[in-house]
Amino acid sequence: MLKVGILGVTGYAGAELARILRLHPQARVVAVTGRSAAGKPLAHVFPHLSCYDLTVQEELDGDVDVVFSALPHAASAEALVPYIRAGLPVIDLSADFRLRDPEEYTRWYGVPHPAPELLERAAYGLTELNREAVRSAQVVANPGCYPTGAVLALAPALHAGIVEPDAVVDAKSGISGAGRTLGLTYHYSEANESVAAYGLGGHRHLPEMTQELSRFVAEGASPRLTFVPHLIPMTRGILSTCYAPLRPGALPEGDAGRRALAELYRDFYRGEPFVQVVPEPPSTKHTLGTNLCLVYPTIDHRAQRLVVVSAIDNLVKGAAGQAVQNMNLMLGLPETMGLDMPALYP
Amino acid sequence: MLKVGILGVTGYAGAELARILRLHPQARVVAVTGRSAAGKPLAHVFPHLSCYDLTVQEELDGDVDVVFSALPHAASAEALVPYIRAGLPVIDLSADFRLRDPEEYTRWYGVPHPAPELLERAAYGLTELNREAVRSAQVVANPGCYPTGAVLALAPALHAGIVEPDAVVDAKSGISGAGRTLGLTYHYSEANESVAAYGLGGHRHLPEMTQELSRFVAEGASPRLTFVPHLIPMTRGILSTCYAPLRPGALPEGDAGRRALAELYRDFYRGEPFVQVVPEPPSTKHTLGTNLCLVYPTIDHRAQRLVVVSAIDNLVKGAAGQAVQNMNLMLGLPETMGLDMPALYP
Amino acid sequence: MLKVGILGVTGYAGAELARILRLHPQARVVAVTGRSAAGKPLAHVFPHLSCYDLTVQEELDGDVDVVFSALPHAASAEALVPYIRAGLPVIDLSADFRLRDPEEYTRWYGVPHPAPELLERAAYGLTELNREAVRSAQVVANPGCYPTGAVLALAPALHAGIVEPDAVVDAKSGISGAGRTLGLTYHYSEANESVAAYGLGGHRHLPEMTQELSRFVAEGASPRLTFVPHLIPMTRGILSTCYAPLRPGALPEGDAGRRALAELYRDFYRGEPFVQVVPEPPSTKHTLGTNLCLVYPTIDHRAQRLVVVSAIDNLVKGAAGQAVQNMNLMLGLPETMGLDMPALYP
Amino acid sequence: MLKVGILGVTGYAGAELARILRLHPQARVVAVTGRSAAGKPLAHVFPHLSCYDLTVQEELDGDVDVVFSALPHAASAEALVPYIRAGLPVIDLSADFRLRDPEEYTRWYGVPHPAPELLERAAYGLTELNREAVRSAQVVANPGCYPTGAVLALAPALHAGIVEPDAVVDAKSGISGAGRTLGLTYHYSEANESVAAYGLGGHRHLPEMTQELSRFVAEGASPRLTFVPHLIPMTRGILSTCYAPLRPGALPEGDAGRRALAELYRDFYRGEPFVQVVPEPPSTKHTLGTNLCLVYPTIDHRAQRLVVVSAIDNLVKGAAGQAVQNMNLMLGLPETMGLDMPALYP
């Protein structure tokens, strides 16, 4: 039984780690931290975690075999450094180890990187696209929720070269993505029955998407991405609708083109337990509580454009679930262990 | 006092006409029809309209000065023909008089146009862009909810020639847009806490957008549009996020470009009572129950792309409110009469 | 044109006053205060009020003819004292002038009453039950949202003596009732898709209900009330389900009893513009944005119990709308002026 | 591995059985029926069940070890008779085996009981209160969702004799309780942002509550119950707020009384894995996706009334989860097998 420690259990991603690991047959959460709630029983902070007999601490105490961090950026890398130096496997849900270039990190996060010398040890944990790197990494940078949905939607098309590297990602997120910190934007009466775009000046998940999609652009160039996230009046789920110009002649006309496209996507994700290429536009509800990413590619022939829609649960495949998937890989366990349940529907 | 008749009062757009006209100082609804509810008091069908002492009828009885139709397409034109021939001013909320080309109509609606000879008499009632035509028309085709938001968002940029005529319209609609007819997709437990795209094979509002935006494309060519609507778990509101490639050099770099863009939009809509160019991305909630369209244009300089977000209440500016705005114009009343109220917030 | 001042415009009740008064033909809001936002344009604080060209101030400046206060308790009475002493008509939406007994006030609100000597000048503004007192009062204590729904539901039955003065009020409120102040309970992701009871140790609206219902208890005794409010995942609306034991023989058996009960309620509220005794259990949605209270009385013959359900919009009849109704009465205007619109539906 | 058949998999309770049993280590769903969808793959009807490679059938084919029925009443008993006669263990989620008196059944359900001779073989499966009967039963009548919450809330108090057998049950249910069949009441735009009471003329779950609570009334008499259900704009969850007059002197005054009450409830449910007596009023959200019933008892000393609030997930403890709990008992498996997961939160 693996002993797991969670840094920053008091946010939604941290709590979701504790929820998911409860179902894991080979891992057990033995220590959790969270500054604001230090000293309180975990069951007081989150009544749904009353199955745990743990007290929230300032620092992890006791031995652990693996460490997850759901701390805010900068604080996360700082807190993880000792565990990394001690040789423990570490999965970081913050942004700290996602961008390979520390200057890019500073540009977007406004602070110097706390441990640039460790960036090389980190694998970017979008599991399906980096499985071997994750398997052998000591540090995994768990992807942001938006990049997870967008990169899984666009990678097959960019990889196949059927589109120009010039895409729009229009993402619709449930409000849990904004976390548990209070704000007028997330106040029930303000957020309910309303939709709005945000981050139009540049969202921090953009460089992450660009970096990861660059791998699929033949010339090594960066794709030209516009990313606009939206807040939707629901708790969980991200739907990403992605648009890119089709290269002329890349696919047949009409339904034959759509079939070829679907086949291309199914080939790309063949054998993947958590990515399903689906025959109808997916609803985020079909992913609720699961580690699934549902992907629906199609063509707007009139406008010669690829449209790909992906759906995830932002707290599972977009955060804690993918983190456990990565842990499984890092520790040599079956990749789906503890993650194989149907969605809560309706 | 104008005597108003409403055909098809039993759907949401019809009921919304009755609601809005209740506040109109110069018009009074005197007769309403609706086959499924014929013979029932309007107050039984819609308790919120119990202020009306009207019975739903099969046909309008008695004299009316103006007729609105909220009937389904095809049925609407058929029902309106006698009133048009009788010389009455008519506002049609269905799609029947929107497309100028009857073959295009048949292509998208699957039936021959019921009265192609009358198409020439109809003005497309996106009021801000067709004010003079509406003023002198006997028949007004009230725009679809999606075209209203999208065309108002993109027209200024296309008109100014700052973008290529090649746009993506990603629209997020509340579920009332799907009407009152039952369907599993609109069943509460299925629609709640979920987002999905639909109409990916081609939505009927696309040719309408294309037709109206063509007016702003210099060469008279059609813009290349991709339109993807989404259902959002809320009752009212449409947010349209529109993307188009900036023409090189069309606007200055950086914030100067954004300022120039905002100025361009403000100029375009200067003096408009119902279109507001706003300094922050709008929330649909800020339009609830009003005839407003809020427009926020900005630039993604990295990707050299224009992004414009517009927000409307789909049942007001997207349907019944704009219809009353058109009625006011047609009948020589002040355009804002009966339509000048703040949003219901929160 | 009456010049209106609003103290505390930055909460939901204050903003709702501004919204409603915008539609009032004889009143105009000329000055608004709100400490946290002092110096900001009202349109920045609330974009839906951009029709106003007003700046939020620390104190009302300039002349006003009538003052509304939507300040918190204690602060409200303190701020109103100068206006009351100056002889201005005043409507207080806080709790400060609701309880006639200043000791009761201290017991429930934990502070000494700021102006006990003025309590005698105040009328309790549940308009339908205190019309004459309101008409001649200089100070009106606008009722709490919960007492409005509960007292209107129970008064006819207690007045007729058909029930024991022993009632349960189980109320379900939209979350706007909790105001605009942030709190984890009102954080979207926590409040959404959940229902909970609160205030089980004793809610401050209980003494107010008890005081007002005592007027209808023959012996002058207090009714024995249990009041349990619940938070419901919606923005506006209160549904109050009220239960009381029927006095034996007070009403006929079976449907005749239900008819007699409905008749009794219709008689009690005959001619009231804003209270409707309805033939089916009401939905809060039917009151959205209106000053209506819908009341549905029925009998559980098996248990010999009266059940009465009432529905209001907590921010209108439960706050700002009733306040304007009271203003109209105090100033000799038609009671329904500016308040006569259908609900926003759906 | 137990082979499980599900009759009526196409409703929400049937689908929830399939979801929950997927997580059961000793049971496997091998056959499912559903007339409307017969011939379709289960994964087409419910994409969230695409983990199953099953086709919906008209009748169960092949061998099964245990049968669940989620068919409508009357149809359920009819379909189950052959399995019962064949000696298979059967769990019926319909109402058919809940009421011991077939005349009572006819009174409430309007049809003769399809198999009155089998009623004696059935145990009422509110597991915590009938554990031994369930363990040895061949037929288990799985309780209704409302009775589950209400009976668990009131049983300890009635059993202890601290209240009069005269209670009000005010229940608030998510809309999935109304099932998957379409109806205007459950149409998104009608149900959203609204609360209403229903079933005021007598809900079918009332006789079930009365029957089961009668067991706890000393004199063998029936308790006098008023039950009013409400529809709440959320998908899952039932909160039941129950009120009953305290017997004079039954409990100490003040906080000592509340402590004694909590102790009484904790004693009653000591050792129960799925009933938790909680120290704060529960939110339905804390039960989402779980088989838990959270119970919070308190006293309104002013009114000398007991108030008990209970929270469940209507599709789990209120339907499919409790059914699996019963199956575990009937088949000699650990009672919590496959049911031991934290709630999905937020």
Coordinates of N, CA, C and O in Angstrom, one line a residue, chain D residues 228-316:
Chain D
V228 N -45.6 17.0 2.1 CA -45.6 17.9 0.9 C -44.3 17.9 0.2 O -43.3 18.4 0.8
P229 N -44.2 17.3 -0.9 CA -43.0 17.4 -1.7 C -42.9 18.6 -2.6 O -43.9 19.2 -2.9
H230 N -41.7 19.0 -2.8 CA -41.4 20.2 -3.6 C -40.3 19.9 -4.7 O -39.4 19.1 -4.4
L231 N -40.5 20.5 -5.8 CA -39.4 20.3 -6.9 C -38.5 21.5 -6.8 O -38.9 22.6 -6.8
I232 N -37.2 21.1 -6.8 CA -36.1 22.1 -6.6 C -35.2 22.1 -7.9 O -35.0 21.0 -8.4
P233 N -34.8 23.2 -8.3 CA -34.0 23.3 -9.5 C -32.5 22.7 -9.4 O -31.6 23.4 -9.4
M234 N -32.5 21.4 -9.2 CA -31.2 20.7 -9.2 C -31.5 19.3 -9.7 O -32.7 18.9 -9.8
T235 N -30.5 18.5 -10.0 CA -30.7 17.2 -10.5 C -31.0 16.2 -9.5 O -32.0 15.4 -9.6
R236 N -30.1 16.0 -8.5 CA -30.2 15.0 -7.5 C -30.3 15.5 -6.1 O -29.7 16.6 -5.8
G237 N -30.9 14.7 -5.2 CA -30.9 15.1 -3.8 C -32.3 15.3 -3.3 O -33.2 15.8 -4.0
I238 N -32.5 14.8 -2.1 CA -33.7 15.1 -1.3 C -33.3 15.6 0.0 O -32.6 14.9 0.7
L239 N -33.9 16.7 0.4 CA -33.8 17.2 1.8 C -35.2 17.1 2.4 O -36.1 17.7 1.8
S240 N -35.3 16.4 3.5 CA -36.6 16.3 4.2 C -36.5 17.0 5.5 O -35.7 16.7 6.3
T241 N -37.4 18.0 5.7 CA -37.4 18.7 6.9 C -38.7 18.3 7.6 O -39.8 18.4 7.1
C242 N -38.5 17.7 8.8 CA -39.6 17.0 9.5 C -39.9 17.7 10.8 O -39.0 18.1 11.5
Y243 N -41.2 17.9 11.1 CA -41.6 18.6 12.3 C -42.6 17.8 13.1 O -43.5 17.2 12.5
A244 N -42.4 17.7 14.4 CA -43.4 17.0 15.3 C -43.4 17.7 16.6 O -42.3 18.1 17.1
P245 N -44.5 17.7 17.3 CA -44.6 18.3 18.6 C -43.9 17.4 19.7 O -44.1 16.2 19.7
L246 N -43.0 18.1 20.4 CA -42.3 17.4 21.5 C -43.3 17.0 22.6 O -44.2 17.9 23.0
R247 N -43.2 15.8 23.2 CA -44.0 15.5 24.4 C -43.4 16.3 25.5 O -42.2 16.3 25.7
P248 N -44.3 16.9 26.3 CA -43.8 17.7 27.5 C -42.9 16.9 28.4 O -43.2 15.8 28.7
G249 N -41.8 17.5 28.7 CA -40.8 16.8 29.6 C -40.0 15.7 29.0 O -39.2 15.0 29.7
A250 N -40.2 15.4 27.7 CA -39.5 14.3 27.1 C -38.0 14.5 27.1 O -37.2 13.6 27.1
L251 N -37.7 15.8 27.0 CA -36.2 16.1 26.9 C -36.0 17.3 27.7 O -36.8 18.1 28.0
P252 N -34.7 17.5 28.2 CA -34.4 18.7 29.0 C -34.5 19.9 28.2 O -34.6 19.9 27.0
E253 N -34.6 21.0 28.9 CA -34.7 22.4 28.3 C -33.3 22.7 27.7 O -32.3 22.2 28.0
G254 N -33.4 23.6 26.7 CA -32.1 24.3 26.2 C -31.2 23.3 25.5 O -31.6 22.3 25.0
D255 N -29.9 23.7 25.6 CA -28.9 22.9 24.9 C -28.8 21.5 25.4 O -28.4 20.6 24.7
A256 N -29.1 21.3 26.7 CA -29.0 20.0 27.2 C -30.0 19.1 26.5 O -29.8 17.9 26.2
G257 N -31.2 19.6 26.1 CA -32.2 18.9 25.4 C -31.6 18.5 24.0 O -31.8 17.4 23.5
R258 N -31.0 19.5 23.4 CA -30.5 19.2 22.0 C -29.4 18.1 22.1 O -29.3 17.3 21.2
R259 N -28.5 18.2 23.1 CA -27.5 17.2 23.3 C -28.1 15.8 23.5 O -27.7 14.8 22.9
A260 N -29.1 15.8 24.4 CA -29.8 14.5 24.6 C -30.4 13.9 23.4 O -30.4 12.7 23.1
L261 N -31.0 14.8 22.6 CA -31.6 14.4 21.3 C -30.5 13.8 20.4 O -30.8 12.7 19.8
A262 N -29.4 14.5 20.2 CA -28.4 14.0 19.3 C -27.9 12.7 19.8 O -27.7 11.8 19.0
E263 N -27.7 12.5 21.1 CA -27.3 11.3 21.7 C -28.3 10.1 21.3 O -27.9 9.0 21.0
L264 N -29.5 10.5 21.5 CA -30.6 9.5 21.2 C -30.5 9.0 19.7 O -30.6 7.8 19.4
Y265 N -30.3 10.0 18.9 CA -30.2 9.6 17.4 C -28.9 8.8 17.2 O -28.9 7.9 16.4
R266 N -27.8 9.3 17.8 CA -26.6 8.5 17.5 C -26.7 7.1 18.0 O -26.2 6.2 17.4
D267 N -27.3 6.9 19.2 CA -27.5 5.6 19.7 C -28.3 4.7 18.7 O -28.0 3.6 18.5
F268 N -29.4 5.3 18.2 CA -30.3 4.6 17.4 C -29.6 4.1 16.1 O -29.8 3.0 15.6
Y269 N -28.7 4.9 15.6 CA -28.0 4.6 14.3 C -26.5 4.2 14.5 O -25.8 4.1 13.6
R270 N -26.2 3.8 15.8 CA -24.8 3.4 16.0 C -24.4 2.2 15.2 O -25.1 1.2 15.1
G271 N -23.3 2.3 14.6 CA -22.8 1.2 13.8 C -23.3 1.2 12.4 O -22.9 0.4 11.6
E272 N -24.3 2.0 12.1 CA -24.8 2.0 10.7 C -23.8 2.6 9.7 O -23.3 3.7 9.9
P273 N -23.5 1.9 8.7 CA -22.5 2.5 7.8 C -23.0 3.6 6.9 O -22.2 4.4 6.4
F274 N -24.3 3.6 6.7 CA -24.8 4.6 5.7 C -25.7 5.7 6.3 O -26.2 6.6 5.6
V275 N -25.9 5.6 7.6 CA -26.7 6.7 8.3 C -25.7 7.5 9.2 O -25.2 6.8 10.1
Q276 N -25.6 8.7 9.0 CA -24.7 9.5 9.8 C -25.5 10.6 10.5 O -26.2 11.4 9.8
V277 N -25.4 10.7 11.8 CA -26.0 11.8 12.6 C -25.0 12.9 12.6 O -23.9 12.7 13.2
V278 N -25.3 14.0 12.0 CA -24.3 15.0 11.8 C -24.6 16.3 12.7 O -25.7 16.5 13.1
P279 N -23.5 17.0 13.0 CA -23.6 18.1 14.0 C -24.0 19.4 13.4 O -24.2 20.4 14.1
E280 N -24.2 19.5 12.1 CA -24.7 20.7 11.4 C -25.8 20.3 10.4 O -25.7 19.2 9.9
P281 N -26.7 21.2 10.1 CA -27.7 20.9 9.1 C -27.0 20.5 7.8 O -26.1 21.1 7.3
P282 N -27.3 19.3 7.3 CA -26.6 18.8 6.1 C -27.1 19.4 4.8 O -28.2 19.9 4.7
S283 N -26.2 19.4 3.8 CA -26.5 19.8 2.5 C -26.6 18.6 1.6 O -25.9 17.6 1.8
T284 N -27.6 18.6 0.7 CA -27.8 17.4 -0.1 C -26.5 17.1 -0.9 O -26.2 16.0 -1.2
K285 N -25.8 18.2 -1.2 CA -24.5 18.0 -2.0 C -23.5 17.0 -1.3 O -22.7 16.4 -2.0
H286 N -23.6 17.0 0.0 CA -22.7 16.1 0.7 C -23.0 14.6 0.5 O -22.3 13.7 1.0
T287 N -24.1 14.3 -0.1 CA -24.5 12.9 -0.4 C -24.4 12.5 -1.9 O -24.7 11.4 -2.2
L288 N -24.0 13.5 -2.7 CA -24.1 13.3 -4.1 C -23.3 12.0 -4.6 O -22.1 11.9 -4.4
G289 N -24.1 11.1 -5.2 CA -23.5 9.9 -5.7 C -23.2 8.8 -4.6 O -22.7 7.7 -4.9
T290 N -23.7 9.0 -3.4 CA -23.4 8.1 -2.3 C -24.7 7.5 -1.8 O -25.8 8.0 -2.0
N291 N -24.5 6.4 -1.0 CA -25.6 5.7 -0.4 C -25.9 6.3 1.0 O -26.6 5.7 1.8
L292 N -25.4 7.5 1.3 CA -25.5 8.0 2.7 C -26.9 8.7 2.9 O -27.5 9.3 2.0
C293 N -27.3 8.6 4.2 CA -28.4 9.4 4.7 C -27.8 10.2 5.9 O -27.4 9.6 6.9
L294 N -27.8 11.5 5.7 CA -27.3 12.4 6.8 C -28.5 12.9 7.6 O -29.4 13.4 7.0
V295 N -28.4 12.8 8.9 CA -29.6 13.2 9.7 C -29.2 14.2 10.8 O -28.2 14.0 11.5
Y296 N -29.9 15.3 10.8 CA -29.6 16.3 11.8 C -30.9 16.6 12.6 O -31.8 17.2 12.1
P297 N -30.9 16.2 13.9 CA -32.1 16.4 14.7 C -31.8 17.7 15.6 O -30.7 17.9 16.1
T298 N -32.9 18.5 15.8 CA -32.7 19.6 16.8 C -34.1 19.9 17.4 O -35.1 19.3 17.0
I299 N -34.1 20.9 18.2 CA -35.3 21.3 18.9 C -35.6 22.7 18.8 O -34.7 23.5 18.9
D300 N -36.8 23.1 18.5 CA -37.3 24.5 18.6 C -38.0 24.6 19.9 O -39.1 24.3 20.1
H301 N -37.2 25.0 20.9 CA -37.7 25.1 22.3 C -38.9 26.0 22.4 O -39.8 25.8 23.1
R302 N -38.8 27.2 21.7 CA -39.9 28.1 21.8 C -41.2 27.5 21.5 O -42.2 27.7 22.1
A303 N -41.2 26.7 20.4 CA -42.5 26.1 19.9 C -42.6 24.7 20.4 O -43.6 24.0 20.1
Q304 N -41.7 24.2 21.2 CA -41.7 22.8 21.7 C -41.9 21.8 20.6 O -42.8 21.0 20.6
R305 N -41.0 22.0 19.6 CA -41.2 21.1 18.4 C -39.8 20.5 18.1 O -38.8 21.1 18.2
L306 N -39.9 19.2 17.7 CA -38.8 18.6 17.1 C -38.6 19.0 15.7 O -39.6 19.0 15.0
V307 N -37.4 19.2 15.3 CA -37.2 19.4 13.8 C -36.0 18.5 13.4 O -35.0 18.5 14.1
V308 N -36.2 17.7 12.4 CA -35.2 16.8 11.9 C -35.0 17.0 10.5 O -36.0 17.0 9.7
V309 N -33.8 17.2 10.0 CA -33.5 17.3 8.6 C -32.7 16.1 8.2 O -31.7 15.8 8.8
S310 N -33.1 15.5 7.1 CA -32.3 14.4 6.5 C -32.0 14.7 5.0 O -32.7 15.4 4.4
A311 N -30.8 14.3 4.6 CA -30.4 14.5 3.2 C -29.9 13.1 2.6 O -29.2 12.4 3.2
I312 N -30.4 12.9 1.4 CA -30.0 11.7 0.6 C -29.8 12.1 -0.8 O -30.2 13.1 -1.3
D313 N -29.1 11.2 -1.6 CA -29.2 11.3 -3.0 C -30.3 10.4 -3.4 O -30.3 9.2 -3.2
N314 N -31.3 11.0 -4.1 CA -32.6 10.2 -4.3 C -32.4 9.0 -5.2 O -33.1 8.1 -5.2
L315 N -31.3 9.1 -6.1 CA -31.1 7.9 -7.0 C -30.2 6.8 -6.4 O -30.1 5.8 -6.9
V316 N -29.6 7.2 -5.2 CA -28.7 6.2 -4.6 C -29.4 5.6 -3.4 O -30.1 4.7 -3.5

